[in-house]
C-alpha cells in the first residue's frame, strides 16, 4: 500500500514537471515567432504603394504612388486642401509592415465592417485601405460604418484593422504638409 501511494506521488510529480517544461518551451517558441520585425531590416517590394481614405464620409485621403494628400473634399474650394507629399522610405517601410505583418490586409474581405451588427452612429465614416505589393493588389472598403470604441468591434481582427488605420492616419496627419493645409470649413454633428 505504501509503495502504491509513493508511486502515485512520483507520477504526479513527473506529470507536474513535464507540464511545467512544456509550458516553458511553448512560451519560448511563442516569444521567438512573435519577434517584431525591424523596418530597417526589410526591403520594400519595388511595386509597393498604398492608399487610404478616411474620415466622415471619406473626405480625407492619401495615395503614396502620386503623393497626393487631401485633407477634405468637402469645402468651398477643395483644391485648397490638396498637397503633394511623399513619405520617406522609413515611413513607407513602417506602413508596409503594418499592412502585411500587424494585419494581413490581404486576409480581409473586400467589403468590411469592423463593428458588431446593429451598431450604428451618425455621421458615419468611410475607410478604404489599399495595398499593392509583389504584383498583388488588395482594397478593403468600409463604407458608411459607425464611429465607435473598441468595445463595439467584432473581434481582435477588427480592433487590429482599426488600430492600423488609426496609426497610418496619425503618420499622415502629423506631417508638416498636413499641418500646412487650412482648417476644415465644415464640421459634422
JSON list of C-alpha atoms in Angstrom, two decimals:
[
{"chain": "A", "resi": 1, "resn": "UNK", "atom": "CA", "xyz": [0.00, 0.00, 0.00]},
{"chain": "A", "resi": 2, "resn": "UNK", "atom": "CA", "xyz": [2.80, 2.38, 0.95]},
{"chain": "A", "resi": 3, "resn": "UNK", "atom": "CA", "xyz": [4.57, 1.63, -2.38]},
{"chain": "A", "resi": 4, "resn": "UNK", "atom": "CA", "xyz": [1.40, 2.35, -4.36]},
{"chain": "A", "resi": 5, "resn": "UNK", "atom": "CA", "xyz": [0.99, 5.78, -2.69]},
{"chain": "A", "resi": 6, "resn": "UNK", "atom": "CA", "xyz": [4.65, 6.53, -3.32]},
{"chain": "A", "resi": 7, "resn": "UNK", "atom": "CA", "xyz": [4.30, 5.56, -6.99]},
{"chain": "A", "resi": 8, "resn": "UNK", "atom": "CA", "xyz": [1.21, 7.78, -7.43]},
{"chain": "A", "resi": 9, "resn": "UNK", "atom": "CA", "xyz": [3.02, 10.71, -5.81]},
{"chain": "A", "resi": 10, "resn": "UNK", "atom": "CA", "xyz": [6.03, 10.17, -8.11]},
{"chain": "A", "resi": 11, "resn": "UNK", "atom": "CA", "xyz": [3.79, 10.06, -11.19]},
{"chain": "A", "resi": 12, "resn": "UNK", "atom": "CA", "xyz": [2.03, 13.27, -10.15]},
{"chain": "A", "resi": 13, "resn": "UNK", "atom": "CA", "xyz": [5.40, 14.94, -9.60]},
{"chain": "A", "resi": 14, "resn": "UNK", "atom": "CA", "xyz": [6.66, 13.78, -13.01]},
{"chain": "A", "resi": 15, "resn": "UNK", "atom": "CA", "xyz": [3.44, 14.95, -14.66]},
{"chain": "A", "resi": 16, "resn": "UNK", "atom": "CA", "xyz": [3.78, 18.36, -12.98]},
{"chain": "A", "resi": 17, "resn": "UNK", "atom": "CA", "xyz": [7.43, 18.66, -14.08]},
{"chain": "A", "resi": 18, "resn": "UNK", "atom": "CA", "xyz": [6.62, 17.65, -17.68]},
{"chain": "A", "resi": 19, "resn": "UNK", "atom": "CA", "xyz": [3.73, 20.12, -17.81]},
{"chain": "A", "resi": 20, "resn": "UNK", "atom": "CA", "xyz": [5.97, 22.88, -16.48]},
{"chain": "A", "resi": 21, "resn": "UNK", "atom": "CA", "xyz": [8.66, 22.08, -19.08]},
{"chain": "A", "resi": 22, "resn": "UNK", "atom": "CA", "xyz": [6.09, 22.11, -21.91]},
{"chain": "A", "resi": 23, "resn": "UNK", "atom": "CA", "xyz": [4.75, 25.47, -20.79]},
{"chain": "A", "resi": 24, "resn": "UNK", "atom": "CA", "xyz": [8.27, 26.94, -20.69]},
{"chain": "A", "resi": 25, "resn": "UNK", "atom": "CA", "xyz": [9.13, 25.51, -24.11]},
{"chain": "A", "resi": 26, "resn": "UNK", "atom": "CA", "xyz": [5.92, 26.71, -25.74]},
{"chain": "A", "resi": 27, "resn": "UNK", "atom": "CA", "xyz": [6.39, 30.19, -24.24]},
{"chain": "A", "resi": 28, "resn": "UNK", "atom": "CA", "xyz": [9.91, 30.32, -25.65]},
{"chain": "A", "resi": 29, "resn": "UNK", "atom": "CA", "xyz": [8.69, 29.32, -29.09]},
{"chain": "A", "resi": 30, "resn": "UNK", "atom": "CA", "xyz": [5.98, 31.96, -28.99]},
{"chain": "A", "resi": 31, "resn": "UNK", "atom": "CA", "xyz": [8.47, 34.61, -27.99]},
{"chain": "A", "resi": 32, "resn": "UNK", "atom": "CA", "xyz": [10.73, 33.62, -30.87]},
{"chain": "A", "resi": 33, "resn": "UNK", "atom": "CA", "xyz": [7.99, 33.59, -33.52]},
{"chain": "A", "resi": 34, "resn": "UNK", "atom": "CA", "xyz": [6.34, 36.84, -32.42]},
{"chain": "A", "resi": 35, "resn": "UNK", "atom": "CA", "xyz": [9.53, 38.86, -32.56]},
{"chain": "A", "resi": 36, "resn": "UNK", "atom": "CA", "xyz": [8.75, 42.27, -34.04]},
{"chain": "A", "resi": 37, "resn": "UNK", "atom": "CA", "xyz": [10.28, 42.96, -37.42]},
{"chain": "A", "resi": 38, "resn": "UNK", "atom": "CA", "xyz": [12.64, 45.93, -37.57]},
{"chain": "A", "resi": 39, "resn": "UNK", "atom": "CA", "xyz": [11.63, 48.11, -40.53]},
{"chain": "A", "resi": 40, "resn": "UNK", "atom": "CA", "xyz": [15.28, 48.95, -41.23]},
{"chain": "A", "resi": 41, "resn": "UNK", "atom": "CA", "xyz": [15.91, 45.26, -41.94]},
{"chain": "A", "resi": 42, "resn": "UNK", "atom": "CA", "xyz": [13.35, 44.93, -44.72]},
{"chain": "A", "resi": 43, "resn": "UNK", "atom": "CA", "xyz": [13.44, 45.81, -48.38]},
{"chain": "A", "resi": 44, "resn": "UNK", "atom": "CA", "xyz": [10.26, 47.23, -49.82]},
{"chain": "A", "resi": 45, "resn": "UNK", "atom": "CA", "xyz": [8.88, 45.43, -52.86]},
{"chain": "A", "resi": 46, "resn": "UNK", "atom": "CA", "xyz": [9.58, 47.55, -55.95]},
{"chain": "A", "resi": 47, "resn": "UNK", "atom": "CA", "xyz": [5.87, 47.85, -56.68]},
{"chain": "A", "resi": 48, "resn": "UNK", "atom": "CA", "xyz": [4.80, 48.75, -53.13]},
{"chain": "A", "resi": 49, "resn": "UNK", "atom": "CA", "xyz": [2.24, 51.50, -52.79]},
{"chain": "A", "resi": 50, "resn": "UNK", "atom": "CA", "xyz": [-0.72, 52.11, -50.56]},
{"chain": "A", "resi": 51, "resn": "UNK", "atom": "CA", "xyz": [-3.69, 54.41, -50.38]},
{"chain": "A", "resi": 52, "resn": "UNK", "atom": "CA", "xyz": [-6.07, 55.29, -47.63]},
{"chain": "A", "resi": 53, "resn": "UNK", "atom": "CA", "xyz": [-9.36, 57.16, -47.49]},
{"chain": "A", "resi": 54, "resn": "UNK", "atom": "CA", "xyz": [-10.77, 58.09, -44.09]},
{"chain": "A", "resi": 55, "resn": "UNK", "atom": "CA", "xyz": [-12.87, 60.48, -42.05]},
{"chain": "A", "resi": 56, "resn": "UNK", "atom": "CA", "xyz": [-16.55, 61.45, -42.06]},
{"chain": "A", "resi": 57, "resn": "UNK", "atom": "CA", "xyz": [-17.94, 60.20, -45.33]},
{"chain": "A", "resi": 58, "resn": "UNK", "atom": "CA", "xyz": [-14.37, 59.55, -46.57]},
{"chain": "A", "resi": 59, "resn": "UNK", "atom": "CA", "xyz": [-13.38, 63.19, -47.13]},
{"chain": "A", "resi": 60, "resn": "UNK", "atom": "CA", "xyz": [-9.63, 62.72, -46.46]},
{"chain": "A", "resi": 61, "resn": "UNK", "atom": "CA", "xyz": [-7.22, 60.58, -48.46]},
{"chain": "A", "resi": 62, "resn": "UNK", "atom": "CA", "xyz": [-3.63, 59.82, -49.37]},
{"chain": "A", "resi": 63, "resn": "UNK", "atom": "CA", "xyz": [-2.15, 57.99, -52.36]},
{"chain": "A", "resi": 64, "resn": "UNK", "atom": "CA", "xyz": [1.52, 57.05, -51.94]},
{"chain": "A", "resi": 65, "resn": "UNK", "atom": "CA", "xyz": [2.12, 56.43, -55.64]},
{"chain": "A", "resi": 66, "resn": "UNK", "atom": "CA", "xyz": [1.29, 60.02, -56.59]},
{"chain": "A", "resi": 67, "resn": "UNK", "atom": "CA", "xyz": [1.96, 61.63, -53.21]},
{"chain": "A", "resi": 68, "resn": "UNK", "atom": "CA", "xyz": [-1.48, 63.24, -53.25]},
{"chain": "A", "resi": 69, "resn": "UNK", "atom": "CA", "xyz": [-2.68, 64.17, -49.76]},
{"chain": "A", "resi": 70, "resn": "UNK", "atom": "CA", "xyz": [-6.23, 65.51, -49.47]},
{"chain": "A", "resi": 71, "resn": "UNK", "atom": "CA", "xyz": [-7.43, 66.96, -46.19]},
{"chain": "A", "resi": 72, "resn": "UNK", "atom": "CA", "xyz": [-11.03, 67.36, -47.32]},
{"chain": "A", "resi": 73, "resn": "UNK", "atom": "CA", "xyz": [-13.18, 67.15, -50.42]},
{"chain": "A", "resi": 74, "resn": "UNK", "atom": "CA", "xyz": [-15.99, 68.91, -48.54]},
{"chain": "A", "resi": 75, "resn": "UNK", "atom": "CA", "xyz": [-15.02, 72.56, -48.94]},
{"chain": "A", "resi": 76, "resn": "UNK", "atom": "CA", "xyz": [-15.97, 75.66, -50.91]},
{"chain": "A", "resi": 77, "resn": "UNK", "atom": "CA", "xyz": [-12.60, 75.43, -52.69]},
{"chain": "A", "resi": 78, "resn": "UNK", "atom": "CA", "xyz": [-11.48, 71.77, -52.37]},
{"chain": "A", "resi": 79, "resn": "UNK", "atom": "CA", "xyz": [-8.30, 72.48, -54.36]},
{"chain": "A", "resi": 80, "resn": "UNK", "atom": "CA", "xyz": [-7.00, 74.47, -51.37]},
{"chain": "A", "resi": 81, "resn": "UNK", "atom": "CA", "xyz": [-6.97, 71.24, -49.33]},
{"chain": "A", "resi": 82, "resn": "UNK", "atom": "CA", "xyz": [-4.71, 69.22, -51.64]},
{"chain": "A", "resi": 83, "resn": "UNK", "atom": "CA", "xyz": [-0.94, 68.99, -51.35]},
{"chain": "A", "resi": 84, "resn": "UNK", "atom": "CA", "xyz": [1.81, 66.74, -52.71]},
{"chain": "A", "resi": 85, "resn": "UNK", "atom": "CA", "xyz": [3.68, 64.80, -50.06]},
{"chain": "A", "resi": 86, "resn": "UNK", "atom": "CA", "xyz": [5.99, 61.82, -50.46]},
{"chain": "A", "resi": 87, "resn": "UNK", "atom": "CA", "xyz": [6.70, 59.85, -47.31]},
{"chain": "A", "resi": 88, "resn": "UNK", "atom": "CA", "xyz": [10.33, 58.97, -46.54]},
{"chain": "A", "resi": 89, "resn": "UNK", "atom": "CA", "xyz": [11.36, 55.35, -47.06]},
{"chain": "A", "resi": 90, "resn": "UNK", "atom": "CA", "xyz": [11.43, 54.55, -43.33]},
{"chain": "A", "resi": 91, "resn": "UNK", "atom": "CA", "xyz": [7.76, 55.59, -43.00]},
{"chain": "A", "resi": 92, "resn": "UNK", "atom": "CA", "xyz": [6.86, 53.58, -46.10]},
{"chain": "A", "resi": 93, "resn": "UNK", "atom": "CA", "xyz": [8.56, 50.53, -44.58]},
{"chain": "A", "resi": 94, "resn": "UNK", "atom": "CA", "xyz": [6.72, 51.14, -41.32]},
{"chain": "A", "resi": 95, "resn": "UNK", "atom": "CA", "xyz": [3.37, 51.28, -43.14]},
{"chain": "A", "resi": 96, "resn": "UNK", "atom": "CA", "xyz": [4.26, 48.24, -45.25]},
{"chain": "A", "resi": 97, "resn": "UNK", "atom": "CA", "xyz": [4.88, 46.26, -42.04]},
{"chain": "A", "resi": 98, "resn": "UNK", "atom": "CA", "xyz": [1.61, 47.50, -40.55]},
{"chain": "A", "resi": 99, "resn": "UNK", "atom": "CA", "xyz": [-0.31, 46.31, -43.62]},
{"chain": "A", "resi": 100, "resn": "UNK", "atom": "CA", "xyz": [1.47, 42.98, -44.03]},
{"chain": "A", "resi": 101, "resn": "UNK", "atom": "CA", "xyz": [2.66, 41.95, -40.55]},
{"chain": "A", "resi": 102, "resn": "UNK", "atom": "CA", "xyz": [0.50, 43.75, -37.96]},
{"chain": "A", "resi": 103, "resn": "UNK", "atom": "CA", "xyz": [-2.53, 42.86, -40.04]},
{"chain": "A", "resi": 104, "resn": "UNK", "atom": "CA", "xyz": [-2.50, 40.95, -43.27]},
{"chain": "A", "resi": 105, "resn": "UNK", "atom": "CA", "xyz": [-4.68, 43.25, -45.35]},
{"chain": "A", "resi": 106, "resn": "UNK", "atom": "CA", "xyz": [-4.91, 40.53, -47.99]},
{"chain": "A", "resi": 107, "resn": "UNK", "atom": "CA", "xyz": [-6.86, 38.39, -45.47]},
{"chain": "A", "resi": 108, "resn": "UNK", "atom": "CA", "xyz": [-9.77, 40.85, -45.13]},
{"chain": "A", "resi": 109, "resn": "UNK", "atom": "CA", "xyz": [-12.92, 40.74, -47.25]},
{"chain": "A", "resi": 110, "resn": "UNK", "atom": "CA", "xyz": [-13.27, 43.40, -49.95]},
{"chain": "A", "resi": 111, "resn": "UNK", "atom": "CA", "xyz": [-16.23, 44.95, -48.09]},
{"chain": "A", "resi": 112, "resn": "UNK", "atom": "CA", "xyz": [-15.69, 45.01, -44.36]},
{"chain": "A", "resi": 113, "resn": "UNK", "atom": "CA", "xyz": [-17.37, 46.40, -41.28]},
{"chain": "A", "resi": 114, "resn": "UNK", "atom": "CA", "xyz": [-15.29, 46.05, -38.11]},
{"chain": "A", "resi": 115, "resn": "UNK", "atom": "CA", "xyz": [-18.26, 46.87, -35.88]},
{"chain": "A", "resi": 116, "resn": "UNK", "atom": "CA", "xyz": [-20.80, 44.44, -34.49]},
{"chain": "A", "resi": 117, "resn": "UNK", "atom": "CA", "xyz": [-24.03, 44.03, -36.42]},
{"chain": "A", "resi": 118, "resn": "UNK", "atom": "CA", "xyz": [-26.59, 46.59, -35.32]},
{"chain": "A", "resi": 119, "resn": "UNK", "atom": "CA", "xyz": [-24.08, 49.15, -34.03]},
{"chain": "A", "resi": 120, "resn": "UNK", "atom": "CA", "xyz": [-24.53, 52.50, -35.79]},
{"chain": "A", "resi": 121, "resn": "UNK", "atom": "CA", "xyz": [-23.62, 56.17, -35.49]},
{"chain": "A", "resi": 122, "resn": "UNK", "atom": "CA", "xyz": [-24.35, 59.43, -37.27]},
{"chain": "A", "resi": 123, "resn": "UNK", "atom": "CA", "xyz": [-22.41, 60.75, -39.03]},
{"chain": "A", "resi": 124, "resn": "UNK", "atom": "CA", "xyz": [-20.73, 57.72, -40.49]},
{"chain": "A", "resi": 125, "resn": "UNK", "atom": "CA", "xyz": [-17.17, 57.25, -41.64]},
{"chain": "A", "resi": 126, "resn": "UNK", "atom": "CA", "xyz": [-15.72, 55.62, -44.72]},
{"chain": "A", "resi": 127, "resn": "UNK", "atom": "CA", "xyz": [-12.36, 53.85, -44.70]},
{"chain": "A", "resi": 128, "resn": "UNK", "atom": "CA", "xyz": [-10.79, 52.50, -47.87]},
{"chain": "A", "resi": 129, "resn": "UNK", "atom": "CA", "xyz": [-7.40, 50.89, -47.39]},
{"chain": "A", "resi": 130, "resn": "UNK", "atom": "CA", "xyz": [-5.45, 49.56, -50.34]},
{"chain": "A", "resi": 131, "resn": "UNK", "atom": "CA", "xyz": [-2.04, 47.96, -50.83]},
{"chain": "A", "resi": 132, "resn": "UNK", "atom": "CA", "xyz": [-0.06, 46.88, -53.88]},
{"chain": "A", "resi": 133, "resn": "UNK", "atom": "CA", "xyz": [2.96, 44.66, -53.26]},
{"chain": "A", "resi": 134, "resn": "UNK", "atom": "CA", "xyz": [4.65, 41.80, -55.12]},
{"chain": "A", "resi": 135, "resn": "UNK", "atom": "CA", "xyz": [2.25, 42.15, -58.05]},
{"chain": "A", "resi": 136, "resn": "UNK", "atom": "CA", "xyz": [-0.84, 41.77, -55.86]},
{"chain": "A", "resi": 137, "resn": "UNK", "atom": "CA", "xyz": [-3.37, 44.45, -55.01]},
{"chain": "A", "resi": 138, "resn": "UNK", "atom": "CA", "xyz": [-5.94, 44.38, -52.25]},
{"chain": "A", "resi": 139, "resn": "UNK", "atom": "CA", "xyz": [-8.55, 47.00, -51.40]},
{"chain": "A", "resi": 140, "resn": "UNK", "atom": "CA", "xyz": [-10.72, 46.81, -48.30]},
{"chain": "A", "resi": 141, "resn": "UNK", "atom": "CA", "xyz": [-13.72, 49.14, -48.24]},
{"chain": "A", "resi": 142, "resn": "UNK", "atom": "CA", "xyz": [-15.57, 50.05, -45.06]},
{"chain": "A", "resi": 143, "resn": "UNK", "atom": "CA", "xyz": [-18.36, 52.24, -46.46]},
{"chain": "A", "resi": 144, "resn": "UNK", "atom": "CA", "xyz": [-20.56, 54.31, -44.15]},
{"chain": "A", "resi": 145, "resn": "UNK", "atom": "CA", "xyz": [-19.56, 52.49, -40.98]},
{"chain": "A", "resi": 146, "resn": "UNK", "atom": "CA", "xyz": [-20.01, 53.75, -37.45]},
{"chain": "A", "resi": 147, "resn": "UNK", "atom": "CA", "xyz": [-17.56, 55.73, -35.37]},
{"chain": "A", "resi": 148, "resn": "UNK", "atom": "CA", "xyz": [-17.05, 53.82, -32.17]},
{"chain": "A", "resi": 149, "resn": "UNK", "atom": "CA", "xyz": [-14.94, 52.41, -29.43]},
{"chain": "A", "resi": 150, "resn": "UNK", "atom": "CA", "xyz": [-13.18, 49.05, -29.33]},
{"chain": "A", "resi": 151, "resn": "UNK", "atom": "CA", "xyz": [-15.95, 47.54, -27.22]},
{"chain": "A", "resi": 152, "resn": "UNK", "atom": "CA", "xyz": [-18.29, 47.78, -30.22]},
{"chain": "A", "resi": 153, "resn": "UNK", "atom": "CA", "xyz": [-15.91, 45.99, -32.61]},
{"chain": "A", "resi": 154, "resn": "UNK", "atom": "CA", "xyz": [-16.46, 42.39, -33.70]},
{"chain": "A", "resi": 155, "resn": "UNK", "atom": "CA", "xyz": [-13.20, 40.83, -32.56]},
{"chain": "A", "resi": 156, "resn": "UNK", "atom": "CA", "xyz": [-9.42, 41.21, -32.31]},
{"chain": "A", "resi": 157, "resn": "UNK", "atom": "CA", "xyz": [-9.02, 41.23, -36.10]},
{"chain": "A", "resi": 158, "resn": "UNK", "atom": "CA", "xyz": [-11.43, 44.18, -36.30]},
{"chain": "A", "resi": 159, "resn": "UNK", "atom": "CA", "xyz": [-9.64, 46.03, -33.49]},
{"chain": "A", "resi": 160, "resn": "UNK", "atom": "CA", "xyz": [-6.28, 45.43, -35.22]},
{"chain": "A", "resi": 161, "resn": "UNK", "atom": "CA", "xyz": [-7.66, 46.75, -38.52]},
{"chain": "A", "resi": 162, "resn": "UNK", "atom": "CA", "xyz": [-8.89, 49.95, -36.88]},
{"chain": "A", "resi": 163, "resn": "UNK", "atom": "CA", "xyz": [-5.66, 50.35, -34.87]},
{"chain": "A", "resi": 164, "resn": "UNK", "atom": "CA", "xyz": [-3.51, 50.10, -38.03]},
{"chain": "A", "resi": 165, "resn": "UNK", "atom": "CA", "xyz": [-5.81, 52.51, -39.87]},
{"chain": "A", "resi": 166, "resn": "UNK", "atom": "CA", "xyz": [-5.53, 54.97, -36.98]},
{"chain": "A", "resi": 167, "resn": "UNK", "atom": "CA", "xyz": [-1.73, 54.62, -36.88]},
{"chain": "A", "resi": 168, "resn": "UNK", "atom": "CA", "xyz": [-1.44, 55.33, -40.62]},
{"chain": "A", "resi": 169, "resn": "UNK", "atom": "CA", "xyz": [-3.72, 58.36, -40.31]},
{"chain": "A", "resi": 170, "resn": "UNK", "atom": "CA", "xyz": [-1.61, 59.58, -37.37]},
{"chain": "A", "resi": 171, "resn": "UNK", "atom": "CA", "xyz": [1.54, 59.33, -39.51]},
{"chain": "A", "resi": 172, "resn": "UNK", "atom": "CA", "xyz": [-0.08, 61.34, -42.30]},
{"chain": "A", "resi": 173, "resn": "UNK", "atom": "CA", "xyz": [-1.70, 64.00, -40.12]},
{"chain": "A", "resi": 174, "resn": "UNK", "atom": "CA", "xyz": [1.49, 64.62, -38.16]},
{"chain": "A", "resi": 175, "resn": "UNK", "atom": "CA", "xyz": [3.39, 65.76, -41.27]},
{"chain": "A", "resi": 176, "resn": "UNK", "atom": "CA", "xyz": [4.24, 69.39, -41.92]},
{"chain": "A", "resi": 177, "resn": "UNK", "atom": "CA", "xyz": [2.35, 69.15, -45.23]},
{"chain": "A", "resi": 178, "resn": "UNK", "atom": "CA", "xyz": [-0.89, 68.20, -43.48]},
{"chain": "A", "resi": 179, "resn": "UNK", "atom": "CA", "xyz": [-0.42, 70.91, -40.88]},
{"chain": "A", "resi": 180, "resn": "UNK", "atom": "CA", "xyz": [0.13, 73.50, -43.64]},
{"chain": "A", "resi": 181, "resn": "UNK", "atom": "CA", "xyz": [-3.36, 72.90, -45.07]},
{"chain": "A", "resi": 182, "resn": "UNK", "atom": "CA", "xyz": [-6.22, 75.20, -43.98]},
{"chain": "A", "resi": 183, "resn": "UNK", "atom": "CA", "xyz": [-8.57, 74.20, -41.16]},
{"chain": "A", "resi": 184, "resn": "UNK", "atom": "CA", "xyz": [-11.77, 72.41, -42.07]},
{"chain": "A", "resi": 185, "resn": "UNK", "atom": "CA", "xyz": [-14.56, 74.75, -43.17]},
{"chain": "A", "resi": 186, "resn": "UNK", "atom": "CA", "xyz": [-17.38, 72.49, -42.03]},
{"chain": "A", "resi": 187, "resn": "UNK", "atom": "CA", "xyz": [-17.96, 70.23, -39.05]},
{"chain": "A", "resi": 188, "resn": "UNK", "atom": "CA", "xyz": [-20.40, 67.40, -38.54]},
{"chain": "A", "resi": 189, "resn": "UNK", "atom": "CA", "xyz": [-22.89, 66.98, -35.71]}
]
